[in-house]
XYZ file of C-alpha atoms in Angstrom:
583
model
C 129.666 85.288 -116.852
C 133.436 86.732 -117.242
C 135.448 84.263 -120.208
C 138.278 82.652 -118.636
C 141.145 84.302 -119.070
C 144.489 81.469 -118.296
C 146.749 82.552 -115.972
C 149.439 82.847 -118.000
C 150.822 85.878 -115.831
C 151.006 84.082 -112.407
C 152.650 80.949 -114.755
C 155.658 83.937 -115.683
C 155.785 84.861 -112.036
C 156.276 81.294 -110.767
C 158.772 79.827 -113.476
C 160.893 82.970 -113.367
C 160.695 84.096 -109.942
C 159.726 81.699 -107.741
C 161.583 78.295 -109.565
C 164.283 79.782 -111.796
C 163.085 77.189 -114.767
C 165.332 78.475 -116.672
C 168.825 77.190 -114.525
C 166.410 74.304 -114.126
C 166.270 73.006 -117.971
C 169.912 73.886 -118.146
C 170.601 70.987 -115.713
C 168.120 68.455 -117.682
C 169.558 66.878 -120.864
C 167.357 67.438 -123.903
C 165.801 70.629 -122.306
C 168.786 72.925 -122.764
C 167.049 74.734 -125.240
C 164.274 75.650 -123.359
C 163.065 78.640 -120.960
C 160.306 80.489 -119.310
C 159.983 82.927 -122.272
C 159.295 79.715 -124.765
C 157.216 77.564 -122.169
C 155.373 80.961 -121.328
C 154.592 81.425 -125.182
C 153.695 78.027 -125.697
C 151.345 78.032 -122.777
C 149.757 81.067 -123.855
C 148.785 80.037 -126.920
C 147.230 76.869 -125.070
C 145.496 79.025 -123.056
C 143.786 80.734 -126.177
C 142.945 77.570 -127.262
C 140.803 76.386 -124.295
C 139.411 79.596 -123.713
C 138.307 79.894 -127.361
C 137.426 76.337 -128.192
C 136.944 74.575 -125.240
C 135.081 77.033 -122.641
C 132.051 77.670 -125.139
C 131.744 73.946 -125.767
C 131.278 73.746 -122.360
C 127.691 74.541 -120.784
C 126.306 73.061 -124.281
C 128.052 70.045 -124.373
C 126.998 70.162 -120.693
C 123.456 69.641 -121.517
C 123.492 68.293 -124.538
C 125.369 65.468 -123.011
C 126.151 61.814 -124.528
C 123.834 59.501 -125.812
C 124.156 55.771 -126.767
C 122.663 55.105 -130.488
C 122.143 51.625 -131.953
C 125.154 50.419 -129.261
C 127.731 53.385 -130.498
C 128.318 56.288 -128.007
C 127.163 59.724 -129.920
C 128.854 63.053 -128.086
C 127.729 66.346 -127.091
C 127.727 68.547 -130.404
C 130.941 70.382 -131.174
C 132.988 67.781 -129.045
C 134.100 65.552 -131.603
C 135.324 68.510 -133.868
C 136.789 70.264 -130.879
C 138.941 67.058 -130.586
C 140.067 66.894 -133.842
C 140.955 70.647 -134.020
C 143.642 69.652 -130.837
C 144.883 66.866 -132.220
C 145.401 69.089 -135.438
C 147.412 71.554 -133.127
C 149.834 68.890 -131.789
C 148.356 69.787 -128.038
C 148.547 65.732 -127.200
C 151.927 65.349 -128.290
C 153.208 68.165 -125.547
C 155.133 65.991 -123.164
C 155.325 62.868 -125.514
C 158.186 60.545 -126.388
C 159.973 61.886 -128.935
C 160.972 58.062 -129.891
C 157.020 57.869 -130.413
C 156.535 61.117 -132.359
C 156.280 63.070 -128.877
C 157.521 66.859 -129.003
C 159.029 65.873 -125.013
C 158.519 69.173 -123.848
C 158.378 68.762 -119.692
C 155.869 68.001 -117.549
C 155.884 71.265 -115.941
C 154.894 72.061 -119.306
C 152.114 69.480 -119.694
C 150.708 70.063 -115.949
C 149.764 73.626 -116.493
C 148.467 73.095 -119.534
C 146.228 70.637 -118.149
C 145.190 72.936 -115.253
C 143.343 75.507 -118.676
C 141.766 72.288 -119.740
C 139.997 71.451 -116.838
C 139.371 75.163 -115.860
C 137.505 75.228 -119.215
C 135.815 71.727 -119.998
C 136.340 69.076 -117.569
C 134.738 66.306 -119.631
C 136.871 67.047 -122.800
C 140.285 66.913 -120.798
C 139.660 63.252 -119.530
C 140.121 61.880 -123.641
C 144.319 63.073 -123.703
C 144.090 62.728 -120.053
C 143.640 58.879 -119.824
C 145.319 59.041 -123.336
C 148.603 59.668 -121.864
C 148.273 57.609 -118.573
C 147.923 54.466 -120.825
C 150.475 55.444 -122.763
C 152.829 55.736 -119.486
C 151.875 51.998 -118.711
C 152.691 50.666 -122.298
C 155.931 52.525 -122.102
C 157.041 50.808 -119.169
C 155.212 47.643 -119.409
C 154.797 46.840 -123.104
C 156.507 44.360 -125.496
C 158.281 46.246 -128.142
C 155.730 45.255 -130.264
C 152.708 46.631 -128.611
C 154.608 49.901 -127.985
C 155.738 50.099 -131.929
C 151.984 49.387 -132.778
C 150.242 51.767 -130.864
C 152.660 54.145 -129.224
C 152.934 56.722 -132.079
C 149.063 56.702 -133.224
C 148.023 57.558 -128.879
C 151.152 60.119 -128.350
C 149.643 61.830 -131.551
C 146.130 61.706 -129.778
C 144.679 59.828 -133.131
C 143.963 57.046 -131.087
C 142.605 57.450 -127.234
C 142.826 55.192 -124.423
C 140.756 53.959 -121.670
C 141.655 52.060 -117.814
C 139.079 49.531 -117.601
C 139.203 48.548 -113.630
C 136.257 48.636 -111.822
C 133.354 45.901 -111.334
C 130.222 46.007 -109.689
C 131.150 44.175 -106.649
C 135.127 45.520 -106.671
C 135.910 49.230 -106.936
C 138.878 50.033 -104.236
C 139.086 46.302 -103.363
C 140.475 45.204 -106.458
C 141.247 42.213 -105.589
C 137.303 40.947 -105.925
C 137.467 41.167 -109.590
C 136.053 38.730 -112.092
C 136.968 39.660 -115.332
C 138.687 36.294 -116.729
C 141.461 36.029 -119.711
C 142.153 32.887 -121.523
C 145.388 31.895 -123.776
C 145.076 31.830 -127.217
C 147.234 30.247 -129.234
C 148.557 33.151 -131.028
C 150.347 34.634 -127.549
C 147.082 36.340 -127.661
C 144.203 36.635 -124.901
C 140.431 36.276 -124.827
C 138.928 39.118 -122.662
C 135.617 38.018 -120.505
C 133.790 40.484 -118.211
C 132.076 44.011 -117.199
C 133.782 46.614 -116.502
C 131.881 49.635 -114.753
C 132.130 53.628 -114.687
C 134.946 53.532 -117.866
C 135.758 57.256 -118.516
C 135.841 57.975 -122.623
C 135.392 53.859 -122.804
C 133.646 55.176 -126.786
C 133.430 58.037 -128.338
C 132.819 59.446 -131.873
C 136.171 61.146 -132.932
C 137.003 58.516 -135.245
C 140.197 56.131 -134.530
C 141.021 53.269 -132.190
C 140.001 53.511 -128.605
C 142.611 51.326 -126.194
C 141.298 49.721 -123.155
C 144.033 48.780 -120.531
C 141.813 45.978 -118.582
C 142.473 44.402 -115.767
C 141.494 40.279 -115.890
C 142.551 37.010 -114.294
C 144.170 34.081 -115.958
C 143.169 30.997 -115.375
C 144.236 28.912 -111.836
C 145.873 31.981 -110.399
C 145.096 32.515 -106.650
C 142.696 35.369 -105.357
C 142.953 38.488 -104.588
C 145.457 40.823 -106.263
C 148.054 38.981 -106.615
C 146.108 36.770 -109.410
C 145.551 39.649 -111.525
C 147.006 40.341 -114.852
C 147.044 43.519 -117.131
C 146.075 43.801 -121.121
C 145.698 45.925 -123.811
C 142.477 45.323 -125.352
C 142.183 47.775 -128.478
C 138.459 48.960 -130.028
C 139.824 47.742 -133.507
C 142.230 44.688 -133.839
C 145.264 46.124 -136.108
C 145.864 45.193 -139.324
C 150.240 44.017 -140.547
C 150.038 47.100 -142.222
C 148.862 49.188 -139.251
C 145.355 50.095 -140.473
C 142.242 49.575 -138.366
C 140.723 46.010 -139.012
C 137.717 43.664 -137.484
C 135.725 45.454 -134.275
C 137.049 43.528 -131.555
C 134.474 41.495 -129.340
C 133.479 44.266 -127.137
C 130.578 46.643 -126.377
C 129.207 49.370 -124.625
C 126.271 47.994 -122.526
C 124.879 51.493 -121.426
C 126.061 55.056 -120.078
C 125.876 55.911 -116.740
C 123.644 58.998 -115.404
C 125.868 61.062 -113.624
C 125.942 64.591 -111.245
C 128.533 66.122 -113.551
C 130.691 65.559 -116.670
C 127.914 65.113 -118.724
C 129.548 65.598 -122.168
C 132.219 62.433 -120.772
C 131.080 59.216 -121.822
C 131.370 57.239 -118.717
C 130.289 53.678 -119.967
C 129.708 50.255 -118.973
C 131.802 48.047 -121.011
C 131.000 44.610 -121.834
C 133.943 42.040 -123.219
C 132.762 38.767 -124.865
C 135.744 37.283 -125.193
C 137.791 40.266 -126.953
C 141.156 39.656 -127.920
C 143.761 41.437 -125.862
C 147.389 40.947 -125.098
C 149.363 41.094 -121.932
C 151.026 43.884 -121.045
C 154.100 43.210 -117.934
C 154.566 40.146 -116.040
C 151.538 37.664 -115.424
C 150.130 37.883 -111.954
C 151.460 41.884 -111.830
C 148.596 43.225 -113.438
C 148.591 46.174 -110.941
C 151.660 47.284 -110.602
C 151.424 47.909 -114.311
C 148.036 49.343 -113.715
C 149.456 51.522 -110.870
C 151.738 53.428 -113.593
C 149.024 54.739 -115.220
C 147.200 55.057 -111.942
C 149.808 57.444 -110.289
C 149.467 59.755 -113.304
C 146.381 59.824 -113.468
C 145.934 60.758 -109.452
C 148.203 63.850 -110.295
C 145.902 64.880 -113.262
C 142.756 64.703 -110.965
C 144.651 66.731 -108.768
C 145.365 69.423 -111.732
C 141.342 68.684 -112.372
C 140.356 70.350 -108.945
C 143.342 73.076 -109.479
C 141.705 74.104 -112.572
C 137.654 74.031 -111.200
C 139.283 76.260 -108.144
C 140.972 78.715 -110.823
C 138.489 79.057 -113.435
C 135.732 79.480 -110.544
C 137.501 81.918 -108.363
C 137.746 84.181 -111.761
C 134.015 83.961 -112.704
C 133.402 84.949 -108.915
C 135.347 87.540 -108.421
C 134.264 89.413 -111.616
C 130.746 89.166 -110.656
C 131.837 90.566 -107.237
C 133.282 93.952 -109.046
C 129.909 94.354 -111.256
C 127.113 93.297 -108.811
C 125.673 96.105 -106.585
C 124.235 95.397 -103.175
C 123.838 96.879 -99.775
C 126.221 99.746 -98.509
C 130.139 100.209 -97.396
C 131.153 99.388 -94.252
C 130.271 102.984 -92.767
C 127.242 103.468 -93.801
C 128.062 105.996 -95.837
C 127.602 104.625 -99.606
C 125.210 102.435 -101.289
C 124.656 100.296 -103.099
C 128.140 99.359 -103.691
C 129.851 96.367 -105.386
C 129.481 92.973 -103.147
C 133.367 92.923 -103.573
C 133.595 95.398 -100.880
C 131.974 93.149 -98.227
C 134.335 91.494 -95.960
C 132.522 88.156 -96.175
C 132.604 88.071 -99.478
C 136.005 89.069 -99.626
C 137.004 86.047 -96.921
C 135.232 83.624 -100.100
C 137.059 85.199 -102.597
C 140.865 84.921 -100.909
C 140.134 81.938 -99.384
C 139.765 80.741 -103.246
C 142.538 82.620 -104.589
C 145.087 81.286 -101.773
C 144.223 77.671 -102.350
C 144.381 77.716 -105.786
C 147.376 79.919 -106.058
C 148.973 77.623 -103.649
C 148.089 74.733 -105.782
C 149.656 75.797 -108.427
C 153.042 76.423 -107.181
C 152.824 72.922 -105.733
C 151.808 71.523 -109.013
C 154.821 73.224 -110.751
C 156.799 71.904 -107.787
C 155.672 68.464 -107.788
C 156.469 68.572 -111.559
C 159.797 69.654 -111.504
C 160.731 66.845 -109.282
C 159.048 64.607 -112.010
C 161.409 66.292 -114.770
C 164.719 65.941 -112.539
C 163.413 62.370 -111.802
C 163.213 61.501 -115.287
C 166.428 63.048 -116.844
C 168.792 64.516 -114.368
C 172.250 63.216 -115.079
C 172.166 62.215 -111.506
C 170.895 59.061 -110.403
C 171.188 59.757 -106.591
C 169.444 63.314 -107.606
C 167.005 61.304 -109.763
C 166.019 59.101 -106.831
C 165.701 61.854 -104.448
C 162.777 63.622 -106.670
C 161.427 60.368 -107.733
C 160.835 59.838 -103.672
C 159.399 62.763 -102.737
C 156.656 62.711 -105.948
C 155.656 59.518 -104.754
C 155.312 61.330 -101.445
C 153.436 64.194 -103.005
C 151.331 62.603 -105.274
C 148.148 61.432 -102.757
C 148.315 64.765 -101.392
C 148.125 66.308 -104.904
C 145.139 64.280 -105.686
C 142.608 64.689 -102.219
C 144.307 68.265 -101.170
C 143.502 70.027 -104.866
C 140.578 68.559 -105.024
C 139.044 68.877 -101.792
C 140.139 72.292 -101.928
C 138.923 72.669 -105.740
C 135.336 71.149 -104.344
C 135.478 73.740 -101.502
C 136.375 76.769 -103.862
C 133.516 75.686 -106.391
C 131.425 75.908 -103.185
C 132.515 79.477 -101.683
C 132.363 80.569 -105.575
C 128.794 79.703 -106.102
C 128.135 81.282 -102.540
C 129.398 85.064 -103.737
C 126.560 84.365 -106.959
C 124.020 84.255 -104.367
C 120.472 83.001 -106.421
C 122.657 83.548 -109.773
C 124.828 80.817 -108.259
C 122.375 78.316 -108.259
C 121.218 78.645 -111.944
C 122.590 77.083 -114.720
C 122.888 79.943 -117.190
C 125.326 81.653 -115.125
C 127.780 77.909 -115.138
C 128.847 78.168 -111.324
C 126.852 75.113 -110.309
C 128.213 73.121 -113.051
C 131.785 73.981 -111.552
C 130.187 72.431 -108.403
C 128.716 69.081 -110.367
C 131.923 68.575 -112.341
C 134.574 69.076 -109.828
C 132.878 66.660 -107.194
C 133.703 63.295 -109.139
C 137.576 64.472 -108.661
C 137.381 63.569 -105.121
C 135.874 60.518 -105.942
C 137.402 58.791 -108.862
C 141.400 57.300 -109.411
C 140.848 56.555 -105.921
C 138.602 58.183 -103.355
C 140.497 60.674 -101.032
C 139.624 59.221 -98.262
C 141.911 55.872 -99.661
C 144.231 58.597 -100.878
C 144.780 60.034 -97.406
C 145.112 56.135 -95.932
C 147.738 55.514 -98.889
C 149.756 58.746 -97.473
C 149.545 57.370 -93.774
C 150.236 53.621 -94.336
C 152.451 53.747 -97.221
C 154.064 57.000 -98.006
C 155.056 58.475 -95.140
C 156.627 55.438 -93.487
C 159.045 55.464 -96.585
C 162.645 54.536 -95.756
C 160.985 54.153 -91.927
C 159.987 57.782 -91.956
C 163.364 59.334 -93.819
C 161.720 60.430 -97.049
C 158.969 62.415 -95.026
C 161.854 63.679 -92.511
C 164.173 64.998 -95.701
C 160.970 66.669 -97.496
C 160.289 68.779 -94.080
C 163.794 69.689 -93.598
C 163.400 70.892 -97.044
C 160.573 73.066 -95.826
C 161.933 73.758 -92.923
C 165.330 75.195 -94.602
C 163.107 77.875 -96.774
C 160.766 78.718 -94.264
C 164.265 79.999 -91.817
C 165.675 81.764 -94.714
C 162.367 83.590 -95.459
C 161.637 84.062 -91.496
C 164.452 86.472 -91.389
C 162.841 88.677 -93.728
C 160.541 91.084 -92.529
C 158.571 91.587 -95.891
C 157.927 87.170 -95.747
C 158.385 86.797 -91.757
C 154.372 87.128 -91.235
C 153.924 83.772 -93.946
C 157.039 81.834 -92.491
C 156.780 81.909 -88.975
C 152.931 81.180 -89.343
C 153.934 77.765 -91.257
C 157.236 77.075 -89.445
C 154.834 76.578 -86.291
C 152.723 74.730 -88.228
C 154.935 72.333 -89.596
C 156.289 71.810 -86.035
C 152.632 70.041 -85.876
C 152.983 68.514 -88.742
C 156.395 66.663 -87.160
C 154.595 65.901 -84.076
C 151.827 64.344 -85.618
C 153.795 62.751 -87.782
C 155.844 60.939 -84.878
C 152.482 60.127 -83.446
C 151.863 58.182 -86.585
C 154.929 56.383 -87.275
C 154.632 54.914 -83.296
C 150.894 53.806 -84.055
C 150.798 52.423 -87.392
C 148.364 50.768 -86.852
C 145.877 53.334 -85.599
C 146.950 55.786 -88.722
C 143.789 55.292 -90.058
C 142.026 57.000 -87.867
C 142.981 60.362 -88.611
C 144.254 59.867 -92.175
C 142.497 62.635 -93.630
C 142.887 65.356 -90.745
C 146.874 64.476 -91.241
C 146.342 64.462 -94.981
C 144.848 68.407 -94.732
C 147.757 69.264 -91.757
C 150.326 67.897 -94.587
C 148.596 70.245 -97.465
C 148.458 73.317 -95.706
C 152.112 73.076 -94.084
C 152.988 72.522 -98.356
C 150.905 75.398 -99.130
C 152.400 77.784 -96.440
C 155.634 76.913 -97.682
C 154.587 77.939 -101.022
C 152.915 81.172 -99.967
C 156.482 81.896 -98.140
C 158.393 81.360 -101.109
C 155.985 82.884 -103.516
C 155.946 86.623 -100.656
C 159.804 86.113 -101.297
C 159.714 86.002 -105.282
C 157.467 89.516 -104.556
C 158.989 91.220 -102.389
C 160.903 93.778 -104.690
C 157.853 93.933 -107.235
C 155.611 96.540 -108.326
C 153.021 94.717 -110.285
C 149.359 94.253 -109.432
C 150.590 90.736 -109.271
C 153.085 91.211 -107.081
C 150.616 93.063 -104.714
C 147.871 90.639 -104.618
C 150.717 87.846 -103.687
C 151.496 89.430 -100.846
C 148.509 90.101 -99.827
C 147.306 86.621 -100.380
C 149.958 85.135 -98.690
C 149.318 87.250 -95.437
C 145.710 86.378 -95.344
C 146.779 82.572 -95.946
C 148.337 82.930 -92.766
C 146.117 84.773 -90.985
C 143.066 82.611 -92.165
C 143.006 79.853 -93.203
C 146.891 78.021 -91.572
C 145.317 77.850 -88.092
C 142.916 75.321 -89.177
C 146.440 73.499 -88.881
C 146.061 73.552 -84.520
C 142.363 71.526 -84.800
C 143.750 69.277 -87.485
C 146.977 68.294 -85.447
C 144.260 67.441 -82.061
C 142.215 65.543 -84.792
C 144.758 64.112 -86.805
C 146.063 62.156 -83.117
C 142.622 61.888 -81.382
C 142.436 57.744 -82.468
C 139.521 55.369 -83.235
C 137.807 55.612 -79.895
C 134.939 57.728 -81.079
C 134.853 56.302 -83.989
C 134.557 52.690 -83.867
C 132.357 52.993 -80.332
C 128.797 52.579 -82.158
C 128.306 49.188 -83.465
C 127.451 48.867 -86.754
C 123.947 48.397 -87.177
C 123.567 51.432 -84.878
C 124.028 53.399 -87.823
């Protein structure tokens, strides 16, 4: 198979073409210094680090997998060493606090960055992954205490953290938990339960591991109201800030899983670990749901990165691998790439995940303005429409990233099926995204029932008049006119079924996920129109294949958008007419 080489190119085009970055950081207090030509060179040389580190770990580590010794989680050879080496390199630190030894570079930054991770070892990007979403919810939960203890160690990446959520009998339904916590005297807590499918819950890399767990205190009420939040660490702390006693907690076993073998997904047993509260009492998940929301966004970036990284690998095989003959009839055997099926597979991969990406950048731009533009009126604006974006980020890219992985594996043929050529691990890895941080499915129903009914409906109105104002500028263009008339119709059935939904709240359900793929593809055809804009006037092989991308987008794959909208509105009729045991 081809290495993977990061797109650090199509990065260059969209910061300096397609976003202006650089007027961007000169509006954002602390990033004045900054640019495309640093964030490109900073990128680039995280690019070489996943594609020489972290891609050859990858198919070994694969098999190899991780094993529990004596009660102590052992990973895949080279993974513990790889770890060190990026900790050594300052990569965890990227987006940090600098309050907390952070280097606070933005999150555009950190979000592409994260896309070469996963495109070159899924498993190893989960450790700084759920690093830095723990990290968010000490931030803005913590004491001052908690936050001077372990803030600095996890923004360096010496210590790793863990979410700690889900029980046997309560996965989405969080509310059915049992894990209990009892008052110490000491303001501290004892910790009581099992906790299920905990992503790097151990590992070998040396260092404390920090387990954000959700628990009840005693006589509080059910359901999720009753829960409570703490920060149960691997190691209690010592005054001095060294690593003392092992706290009262274990990993019971590993679980056996389709993909991410080299991840230690564990079950994790507390007998009566100490832990301390982090936020209010009784608000356990709306300190959990800081972490949570990050988290959702870096899934998304996971099934950007399986998308990018397989869409590559495919397409080089297509160049090299001789079958059949040209279209006439008049050569053979010629190179698969020249087969219009195979071509459909290959663009269809390259629009979504090229799409992806510019919403990603997007989506973090709005996350930078939200969290330093002078402007609090601008700040709330962006804030709004990430919350907005973000369960469309998580399904969307990784539906899509699922789907690519698929077509991908299709243009290997045979090859695509066997593991020395790595395609079907692509396809074993990337399905978990659409499972895990919340199944897409409850990701669409989040969008329908929360999100979009915003500010009764506002938000969602102000983000399409948005679209709506770019897609008219680029219609009158007749180098982007194909693109943006294509999506301007389409987001016309976005509005309608969005009306549809706001007047039957309570059949949104129903079609949550159809209206969840409408919303995606209206975003994506916006991004195809202003990426055809941004490449208009170039000359580059880049430049071509944009264009060309963004007319087959159209052409191909936005009319799903006319099934969706019938879908999206059809109700629960059909649905709920079997009874259940008819199943």
């Amino acid at each position: 198979m081809a290495p993977y080489s990061p797109a650090v190119d199509d990065i260059g085009f969209l910061l300096g073409r397609v976003f202006d970055f650089d007027a961007l950081v000169g509006t954002l207090p602390g990033h004045e210094e900054l640019g495309t030509e640093l964030a490109v060179s900073v990128l680039e040389e995280g690019g070489k680090f996943c594609a020489g580190v972290l891609e050859p770990l990858n198919r070994p580590a694969d098999e190899g997998g991780c094993r529990l010794v004596d009660g102590l989680v052992s990973t895949p050879k080279g993974m513990a060493e790889a770890y060190r080496a990026f900790v050594a390199a300052g990569w965890p630190a990227l987006s940090g606090d600098p309050e907390y030894g952070g280097q606070g570079l933005p999150h555009v930054m950190q979000i592409l960055f994260d896309e070469m991770i996963a495109s070159t070892n899924l498993s190893f990007g989960l450790f700084p992954g759920l690093t830095r979403g723990a990290v968010e919810a000490i931030s803005h939960h913590g004491s001052a205490e908690l936050k001077a203890i372990y803030l600095p160690k996890m923004t360096s990446g010496a210590w790793t953290g863990a979410m700690a959520l889900t029980e046997a009998a309560a996965g989405t339904d969080l509310g059915l938990l049992t894990a209990r916590a009892e008052p110490g005297e000491d303001g501290s807590f004892r910790i009581r339960g099992t906790k299920i499918f905990i992503s790097s819950g151990d590992h070998d890399f040396g260092g404390n591991i920090i387990h954000l767990v959700l628990a009840r205190l005693p006589d509080t009420p059910a359901g999720v109201r009753g829960i409570s939040l703490f920060l149960v660490p691997k190691f209690l702390v010592n005054q001095d800030g060294t690593l003392g006693a092992h706290n009262t907690m274990s990993v019971g076993s590993l679980e056996h899983k389709m993909g991410i073998h080299a991840q230690p997904t564990c079950v994790m047993n507390y007998d009566g670990a100490t832990g301390w509260l982090i936020g209010e009492p009784g608000r356990g998940l709306n300190a959990m749901f800081t972490m949570m929301n990050a988290e959702r966004l870096l899934v998304g970036i996971q099934g950007l990165g399986i998308a990018e990284a397989a869409t590559q690998k495919a397409a080089a095989y297509a160049r090299e691998r001789m079958q059949g003959r040209s279209a006439d009839g008049s050569r053979g055997p010629v190179a698969i790439v020249e087969h219009p099926d195979v071509r459909r597979m290959l663009l269809t991969g390259r629009s979504l995940a090229d799409a992806s990406r510019a919403l990603a950048v997007w989506v973090a731009i709005q996350m930078d303005i939200a969290a330093r533009h002078p402007d609090g009126q601008v700040r709330k604006a962006a804030d709004g429409f990430v919350a907005l974006l973000t369960p469309v980020v998580k399904s969307a890219f990784t539906d899509f990233g699922f789907e690519t992985a698929v077509l991908s594996q299709q243009v290997l043929g045979g090859h695509g099926y066997i593991r020395e050529w790595g395609m079907e691990q692509y396809v074993r890895d990337v399905r978990i995204t659409q499972i895990y941080e919340g199944t897409n499915g409850v990701q669409a129903i989040d969008l329908v029932t929360r999100k979009v009914p915003l500010e009764d409906g506002a938000l969602t109105a102000r983000f399409f008049d948005l679209v709506r104002h770019d897609l008219e500028a680029a219609s009158r263009d007749m180098e982007t006119g194909g693109i943006a008339d294509a999506t301007l119709q389409a987001l016309v059935r976005l509005e309608r079924a969005t009306q549809r939904l706001l007047a039957d709240r309570a059949g949104a359900t129903a079609g949550a996920s159809d209206y969840l793929r409408l919303f995606a593809l209206v975003a994506f055809g916006w991004m195809w129109a202003r990426m055809a804009a941004a490449a208009t006037d170039g000359a580059l092989p880049l430049h071509r294949r944009k264009r060309a991308s963004a007319a087959f987008f159209a052409e191909r794959i936005l009319p799903q958008t006319l099934g969706l909208e019938q879908a999206a509105g059809a109700g629960a009729a059909s649905l709920m007419a079997l009874d259940a045991d008819m199943f």
